[in-house]
Every structure is written in C-alpha cells, then in structure tokens.
Amino acid sequence: MHGGSQTAVNWLNTPDGRPGWAEYFVNCGFDVYLVDQPQRGRSAWHPAHDNQLRNTSVQRVEKMFTAPEQFCLWPQAKHHSQWPGKGRKGDPVFDQFYASQVESVASDAITERNLQQSVAKLLDKIGPAILVTHSQSGSAGWAIADIRSLKVQAIIAIEPACPPIMEHEVFGGKMHLRWGVTHNAIEYSPPLKNATELKLIQEIESQGDDLSHCWLQVQPAHQLPNLANIPVLVLVSEASYHAAYDHCTVQWLRQAGVNVDFIRLKDLNIRGNGHMMMLEKNNIEIAGVVIKWLETHVI
C-alpha cells in the first residue's frame, strides 16, 4: 500500500527504469497485490463522494523526497545521497517521478477509513497476507489488522504515518493520529469511548541527538489486543524526516503490547536513503532486508 500523492506505480519500477519491489518479491516467490488507495489511481475519485482533494507541489517533492540535502529542513537531511538523479525539476528522473504524483483526498482520516474497509474485503477474498505499508498508508495498516487480525500474517511498516498524537515541527506540530497510531477509532483494552480518554505524557528527554520527544501513554497503558500476536517491522532510512520520530511509533506500539522490531537502515550500514527508499539507487538491497526479516519471523 503506497503513501500520500502516490499510486501502486511506486512498487512497479523506479523513475529511472530499474525493477521495483513488486518484481523483486514476485521473484522471491510471493503473490503480490498492488493496491491503489480508494479514490486515487485506478480507483478513481468521483464527485458524488464530495471529498476535497489536494496535490503535492514540485517544491514539496524536492524538499521532502528527492533533494532534501539541498534544503536541510531537518538535521538528518544532510545525509541524503541515494536519489537516482539531481532530484530537482528539469532532471529527467525527477520529472518522471513527479509525473506519477496524483491528487488525493485531503482528509487522512477518510483515506484511512476507506483503505481499511477495502483491504479488509481484499483479505476476505485472498486469505492471510503480509501487509506492506508506506508513509500515509501506515496508519491504515494498523486499522486493517485491528479488524482482520487473523488474516494479517505480519506488517512491514516502511516509515509509517506518525508520530503519535502530535506532528513533527516540520509539518507544523499540530494534533495528529489522536488514537496513537490511527486517525480513526481502534480497539484498546481497557476500552476507550473516545481518544480523549487516553492519558498522555511527553518525554522530557529525547532518546538521542536530533530525535523527537515522544508522546506516550501514562502507565498503566491501554493495550492493542488485536495487534498483539502480529509480528511487526518498522523500517526507517538514515536521511528521511522520519528518522527523527519513527521510534515514537515503535515505543507507542510496544507500550500497547505489540511485538515490534525496529530497524534503522544506517545501523545495517545502508546509508543515504530518504523517504522514497523503494525508488532509490539501492532499493533492492533494502528489499533484501525485508526478506531477511520475513525469513526469521514469518516464512
């Protein structure tokens, strides 16, 4: 499942013409289903839905995805080196990538709900599967597992939508993912009638230089029972804006009783990647990290 402004094209090939993750996982023996989020790509938006749309500017793509090292909006951005090209408008690789960006529903909560419902129906047809989420679709991964826990064998969360509760200051620091890892209600134990019943506390000290101060639950923490028996991998690159805060999602999930492995690619000496790691120069090396984890935890 792709992220914001994207479609399933992300998984087919790279903007400079190399094989993508879909082909790699098929060659590894998997049946691969590529999902376009509802009202996007092959699942076209329809005016009857009356949902406001948004698009992504050239400048935002350059700053956040393809050339963050030239803007340094977050400390880790300076390490970015794996985009296949100059990363700026006018470069053929950038132009090919930007041509794949599409308008999408502005509300992340509506997108999450629609993706949860549609993928749940897909799992009812195809049987148990491994969910691979990226960015915006990350919150839907938890929501799908919440209502189809017996049909989710594992979740591979590639820089999932986060951090819990509050956005990073790069995005304005507004309320975000008020249910911790989702926009919409998810089942906690003891039950919650509303997300406002979550008792919250923010870390006084961060876990390291240039890392966000995480929001957590006050102990004893409400648990996520439907995710408790699903193996989870959260994977983050060295130079993405997610490098500053994906550990907060990991902490939230672990506190809520979820079995989570957290891999920072830089700890495996895989350096220089940004948020769109499945398209970058070493994309197949990173896919190999996913396979190695699956061999240990699922296959």
CSV table of C-alpha atoms in Angstrom, one decimal:
chain,number,residue,atom,x,y,z
A,1,MET,CA,0.0,0.0,0.0
A,2,HIS,CA,1.5,3.3,-1.2
A,3,GLY,CA,1.7,6.6,0.6
A,4,GLY,CA,0.3,10.1,0.0
A,5,SER,CA,0.1,11.5,-3.5
A,6,GLN,CA,1.4,8.2,-4.8
A,7,THR,CA,-0.2,5.1,-6.5
A,8,ALA,CA,0.8,1.5,-6.8
A,9,VAL,CA,3.3,2.6,-9.6
A,10,ASN,CA,5.7,3.1,-6.7
A,11,TRP,CA,6.2,-0.6,-6.4
A,12,LEU,CA,6.4,-1.5,-10.2
A,13,ASN,CA,9.6,0.2,-11.1
A,14,THR,CA,11.8,3.2,-10.4
A,15,PRO,CA,11.6,6.5,-12.2
A,16,ASP,CA,15.0,5.8,-13.8
A,17,GLY,CA,13.7,2.5,-15.2
A,18,ARG,CA,15.1,-0.1,-12.7
A,19,PRO,CA,12.9,-3.0,-11.4
A,20,GLY,CA,10.8,-2.2,-8.4
A,21,TRP,CA,9.9,-4.1,-5.2
A,22,ALA,CA,6.9,-5.8,-6.8
A,23,GLU,CA,9.0,-7.7,-9.3
A,24,TYR,CA,11.6,-8.5,-6.6
A,25,PHE,CA,9.0,-10.0,-4.2
A,26,VAL,CA,7.4,-12.0,-7.1
A,27,ASN,CA,10.8,-13.4,-7.9
A,28,CYS,CA,11.2,-14.4,-4.2
A,29,GLY,CA,8.0,-16.5,-4.6
A,30,PHE,CA,5.3,-14.2,-3.3
A,31,ASP,CA,1.9,-13.4,-4.8
A,32,VAL,CA,1.9,-9.6,-4.8
A,33,TYR,CA,-1.2,-7.5,-4.7
A,34,LEU,CA,-0.7,-3.8,-5.6
A,35,VAL,CA,-3.3,-1.6,-4.0
A,36,ASP,CA,-4.3,1.9,-5.2
A,37,GLN,CA,-5.9,3.7,-2.3
A,38,PRO,CA,-9.6,4.4,-2.8
A,39,GLN,CA,-10.4,7.5,-4.9
A,40,ARG,CA,-6.9,7.5,-6.3
A,41,GLY,CA,-5.1,6.0,-9.3
A,42,ARG,CA,-7.1,3.1,-10.7
A,43,SER,CA,-9.7,3.6,-8.0
A,44,ALA,CA,-10.8,6.9,-9.4
A,45,TRP,CA,-12.2,9.8,-7.4
A,46,HIS,CA,-15.9,10.5,-8.1
A,47,PRO,CA,-17.7,13.8,-7.4
A,48,ALA,CA,-20.5,12.0,-5.6
A,49,HIS,CA,-18.1,11.4,-2.7
A,50,ASP,CA,-17.7,15.2,-2.2
A,51,ASN,CA,-14.3,14.8,-0.6
A,52,GLN,CA,-11.9,17.7,-1.0
A,53,LEU,CA,-8.7,16.9,-3.0
A,54,ARG,CA,-5.1,18.0,-2.5
A,55,ASN,CA,-2.0,17.8,-4.6
A,56,THR,CA,1.7,18.0,-3.9
A,57,SER,CA,3.8,20.8,-5.4
A,58,VAL,CA,7.1,20.4,-7.1
A,59,GLN,CA,8.8,22.3,-4.3
A,60,ARG,CA,7.4,20.0,-1.6
A,61,VAL,CA,8.6,16.9,-3.5
A,62,GLU,CA,12.1,18.3,-3.9
A,63,LYS,CA,12.3,19.3,-0.3
A,64,MET,CA,10.8,16.2,1.3
A,65,PHE,CA,11.6,13.4,-1.1
A,66,THR,CA,14.2,13.8,-3.9
A,67,ALA,CA,16.6,16.5,-2.8
A,68,PRO,CA,16.2,17.1,1.0
A,69,GLU,CA,20.0,17.5,1.4
A,70,GLN,CA,19.8,20.8,-0.6
A,71,PHE,CA,17.3,22.3,1.9
A,72,CYS,CA,18.1,20.7,5.2
A,73,LEU,CA,14.7,21.2,6.9
A,74,TRP,CA,15.6,18.5,9.4
A,75,PRO,CA,19.1,17.5,10.7
A,76,GLN,CA,19.2,14.1,9.1
A,77,ALA,CA,18.5,15.5,5.6
A,78,LYS,CA,22.2,16.3,5.0
A,79,HIS,CA,22.9,12.6,4.7
A,80,HIS,CA,20.7,12.0,1.7
A,81,SER,CA,22.6,10.6,-1.3
A,82,GLN,CA,20.6,7.8,-2.8
A,83,TRP,CA,18.1,9.5,-5.2
A,84,PRO,CA,18.9,8.5,-8.8
A,85,GLY,CA,19.4,11.9,-10.3
A,86,LYS,CA,19.7,15.5,-9.2
A,87,GLY,CA,16.3,15.5,-7.5
A,88,ARG,CA,15.2,18.8,-9.0
A,89,LYS,CA,12.7,19.9,-11.6
A,90,GLY,CA,14.2,19.6,-15.1
A,91,ASP,CA,16.1,16.5,-14.3
A,92,PRO,CA,14.6,13.6,-16.3
A,93,VAL,CA,14.4,11.3,-13.3
A,94,PHE,CA,12.7,13.9,-11.2
A,95,ASP,CA,10.3,14.8,-14.0
A,96,GLN,CA,9.3,11.2,-14.5
A,97,PHE,CA,8.7,10.8,-10.7
A,98,TYR,CA,6.7,14.0,-10.5
A,99,ALA,CA,4.5,12.9,-13.4
A,100,SER,CA,3.4,10.0,-11.2
A,101,GLN,CA,2.1,12.2,-8.4
A,102,VAL,CA,-1.7,12.4,-8.3
A,103,GLU,CA,-4.3,14.3,-6.5
A,104,SER,CA,-5.7,12.6,-3.4
A,105,VAL,CA,-8.4,13.0,-0.8
A,106,ALA,CA,-7.3,15.8,1.6
A,107,SER,CA,-8.6,14.1,4.7
A,108,ASP,CA,-6.2,11.4,6.1
A,109,ALA,CA,-9.0,10.1,8.3
A,110,ILE,CA,-11.3,9.5,5.3
A,111,THR,CA,-8.4,7.9,3.4
A,112,GLU,CA,-7.5,5.6,6.3
A,113,ARG,CA,-11.1,4.5,6.8
A,114,ASN,CA,-11.7,3.8,3.1
A,115,LEU,CA,-8.4,1.9,2.8
A,116,GLN,CA,-9.1,-0.1,5.9
A,117,GLN,CA,-12.5,-1.2,4.6
A,118,SER,CA,-11.3,-2.0,1.1
A,119,VAL,CA,-8.2,-4.0,2.1
A,120,ALA,CA,-10.3,-5.9,4.7
A,121,LYS,CA,-12.6,-7.0,1.8
A,122,LEU,CA,-9.5,-8.0,-0.2
A,123,LEU,CA,-8.2,-10.1,2.6
A,124,ASP,CA,-11.6,-11.8,2.8
A,125,LYS,CA,-11.1,-12.9,-0.8
A,126,ILE,CA,-7.4,-13.8,-0.9
A,127,GLY,CA,-6.8,-15.1,2.6
A,128,PRO,CA,-4.0,-14.3,5.0
A,129,ALA,CA,-1.3,-11.9,3.8
A,130,ILE,CA,1.6,-9.8,4.8
A,131,LEU,CA,0.8,-6.1,4.7
A,132,VAL,CA,3.4,-3.7,3.4
A,133,THR,CA,2.6,-0.1,4.1
A,134,HIS,CA,4.5,3.1,3.3
A,135,SER,CA,4.0,6.5,4.8
A,136,GLN,CA,0.4,7.6,4.7
A,137,SER,CA,-0.9,4.1,4.4
A,138,GLY,CA,0.9,3.1,7.6
A,139,SER,CA,-2.0,4.1,9.8
A,140,ALA,CA,-4.3,2.0,7.7
A,141,GLY,CA,-2.1,-1.0,8.2
A,142,TRP,CA,-2.8,-0.9,12.0
A,143,ALA,CA,-6.5,-0.2,11.3
A,144,ILE,CA,-6.8,-3.2,8.9
A,145,ALA,CA,-5.1,-5.5,11.4
A,146,ASP,CA,-7.5,-4.3,14.1
A,147,ILE,CA,-10.5,-5.7,12.2
A,148,ARG,CA,-8.8,-8.6,10.4
A,149,SER,CA,-6.2,-9.8,12.9
A,150,LEU,CA,-6.4,-13.5,11.9
A,151,LYS,CA,-5.8,-12.6,8.2
A,152,VAL,CA,-2.7,-10.4,8.7
A,153,GLN,CA,0.5,-12.6,9.0
A,154,ALA,CA,2.8,-9.6,9.5
A,155,ILE,CA,3.1,-5.9,9.0
A,156,ILE,CA,6.0,-4.3,7.2
A,157,ALA,CA,5.7,-0.6,8.0
A,158,ILE,CA,8.0,1.4,5.8
A,159,GLU,CA,8.2,4.8,7.6
A,160,PRO,CA,4.6,4.7,8.6
A,161,ALA,CA,2.4,7.7,9.2
A,162,CYS,CA,3.4,9.1,12.6
A,163,PRO,CA,4.4,10.2,15.1
A,164,PRO,CA,1.6,9.5,17.6
A,165,ILE,CA,-0.5,12.4,18.9
A,166,MET,CA,1.4,15.4,17.5
A,167,GLU,CA,3.0,16.1,14.2
A,168,HIS,CA,6.7,16.9,13.9
A,169,GLU,CA,7.5,20.6,13.8
A,170,VAL,CA,8.5,20.3,10.1
A,171,PHE,CA,4.7,19.9,9.5
A,172,GLY,CA,3.5,22.4,12.0
A,173,GLY,CA,3.3,20.4,15.2
A,174,LYS,CA,-0.5,20.0,15.0
A,175,MET,CA,-2.6,17.3,16.6
A,176,HIS,CA,-2.1,14.1,14.6
A,177,LEU,CA,-3.1,10.4,15.0
A,178,ARG,CA,-5.2,11.1,18.0
A,179,TRP,CA,-5.7,7.4,18.6
A,180,GLY,CA,-2.0,6.9,18.9
A,181,VAL,CA,-1.3,5.1,15.6
A,182,THR,CA,-4.5,5.8,13.7
A,183,HIS,CA,-6.8,8.8,12.9
A,184,ASN,CA,-10.0,6.8,13.5
A,185,ALA,CA,-11.1,4.7,16.4
A,186,ILE,CA,-9.1,1.5,17.1
A,187,GLU,CA,-9.8,-1.1,19.8
A,188,TYR,CA,-7.9,-0.7,23.0
A,189,SER,CA,-8.1,-2.7,26.2
A,190,PRO,CA,-9.5,-1.5,28.6
A,191,PRO,CA,-11.9,0.0,26.0
A,192,LEU,CA,-12.0,3.7,25.2
A,193,LYS,CA,-15.1,5.6,24.2
A,194,ASN,CA,-13.1,8.4,22.7
A,195,ALA,CA,-9.4,9.2,22.0
A,196,THR,CA,-9.5,11.9,24.6
A,197,GLU,CA,-9.6,9.2,27.3
A,198,LEU,CA,-6.0,8.4,26.5
A,199,LYS,CA,-3.9,9.8,29.3
A,200,LEU,CA,-0.7,11.2,27.7
A,201,ILE,CA,2.7,12.2,28.7
A,202,GLN,CA,5.6,13.5,26.6
A,203,GLU,CA,9.2,12.5,27.1
A,204,ILE,CA,11.3,15.1,29.0
A,205,GLU,CA,14.5,13.9,27.3
A,206,SER,CA,14.8,12.5,23.8
A,207,GLN,CA,16.5,9.2,23.1
A,208,GLY,CA,19.3,10.8,21.2
A,209,ASP,CA,20.5,13.8,19.3
A,210,ASP,CA,18.1,15.2,16.7
A,211,LEU,CA,15.3,12.8,17.8
A,212,SER,CA,11.8,13.9,18.7
A,213,HIS,CA,10.4,13.8,22.2
A,214,CYS,CA,7.8,11.1,22.0
A,215,TRP,CA,4.2,11.2,23.3
A,216,LEU,CA,3.3,8.0,25.3
A,217,GLN,CA,0.5,6.8,27.5
A,218,VAL,CA,0.6,7.3,31.2
A,219,GLN,CA,1.0,3.8,32.8
A,220,PRO,CA,-0.8,1.5,33.0
A,221,ALA,CA,-1.2,1.8,29.3
A,222,HIS,CA,-4.2,0.7,27.3
A,223,GLN,CA,-3.3,-2.3,25.1
A,224,LEU,CA,-4.0,-3.0,21.4
A,225,PRO,CA,-5.2,-6.6,21.7
A,226,ASN,CA,-5.9,-7.2,18.0
A,227,LEU,CA,-2.3,-6.4,17.1
A,228,ALA,CA,-0.7,-8.3,19.9
A,229,ASN,CA,0.0,-11.5,18.0
A,230,ILE,CA,1.1,-10.0,14.7
A,231,PRO,CA,4.8,-9.6,14.1
A,232,VAL,CA,5.7,-6.0,13.0
A,233,LEU,CA,8.7,-4.5,11.4
A,234,VAL,CA,9.1,-0.7,11.4
A,235,LEU,CA,11.9,0.3,8.9
A,236,VAL,CA,13.4,3.8,8.7
A,237,SER,CA,16.1,5.3,6.5
A,238,GLU,CA,19.0,7.4,7.5
A,239,ALA,CA,18.1,10.8,5.9
A,240,SER,CA,14.3,10.9,5.9
A,241,TYR,CA,12.3,13.2,8.1
A,242,HIS,CA,11.0,10.0,9.6
A,243,ALA,CA,14.5,9.4,11.1
A,244,ALA,CA,13.6,11.9,13.8
A,245,TYR,CA,10.5,10.3,15.0
A,246,ASP,CA,9.6,6.8,13.9
A,247,HIS,CA,11.0,5.5,17.2
A,248,CYS,CA,8.0,7.2,18.8
A,249,THR,CA,5.6,4.9,16.9
A,250,VAL,CA,7.7,1.9,18.0
A,251,GLN,CA,7.5,3.0,21.6
A,252,TRP,CA,3.8,3.5,21.4
A,253,LEU,CA,3.2,0.1,19.9
A,254,ARG,CA,5.5,-1.7,22.4
A,255,GLN,CA,3.8,0.1,25.3
A,256,ALA,CA,0.5,-1.1,24.0
A,257,GLY,CA,1.6,-4.8,23.9
A,258,VAL,CA,2.6,-5.1,20.2
A,259,ASN,CA,5.6,-7.2,19.1
A,260,VAL,CA,7.7,-4.7,17.1
A,261,ASP,CA,11.2,-4.9,15.6
A,262,PHE,CA,12.7,-1.6,14.7
A,263,ILE,CA,15.4,-1.3,12.0
A,264,ARG,CA,17.3,1.8,11.2
A,265,LEU,CA,19.0,1.2,7.9
A,266,LYS,CA,22.1,3.1,8.9
A,267,ASP,CA,22.6,0.5,11.6
A,268,LEU,CA,23.0,-2.0,8.8
A,269,ASN,CA,25.4,0.3,7.1
A,270,ILE,CA,22.8,1.1,4.4
A,271,ARG,CA,23.3,4.8,4.2
A,272,GLY,CA,21.9,7.9,2.5
A,273,ASN,CA,18.3,6.9,1.9
A,274,GLY,CA,15.3,9.2,2.1
A,275,HIS,CA,11.6,8.6,2.4
A,276,MET,CA,11.1,7.1,-1.0
A,277,MET,CA,13.6,4.3,-0.4
A,278,MET,CA,11.8,1.8,-2.6
A,279,LEU,CA,12.7,4.0,-5.6
A,280,GLU,CA,16.3,4.9,-4.7
A,281,LYS,CA,19.5,3.6,-6.1
A,282,ASN,CA,19.9,0.8,-3.5
A,283,ASN,CA,16.1,-0.2,-3.5
A,284,ILE,CA,16.8,-3.9,-4.0
A,285,GLU,CA,19.3,-4.0,-1.1
A,286,ILE,CA,16.6,-2.6,1.2
A,287,ALA,CA,14.1,-5.1,-0.1
A,288,GLY,CA,16.6,-7.8,0.9
A,289,VAL,CA,16.4,-6.5,4.5
A,290,VAL,CA,12.7,-7.1,4.4
A,291,ILE,CA,13.1,-10.6,3.1
A,292,LYS,CA,15.7,-11.4,5.7
A,293,TRP,CA,13.3,-10.3,8.4
A,294,LEU,CA,10.4,-12.3,7.0
A,295,GLU,CA,12.5,-15.4,6.8
A,296,THR,CA,13.1,-15.1,10.6
A,297,HIS,CA,9.7,-14.1,11.7
A,298,VAL,CA,7.1,-15.3,9.2
A,299,ILE,CA,8.2,-17.6,6.4
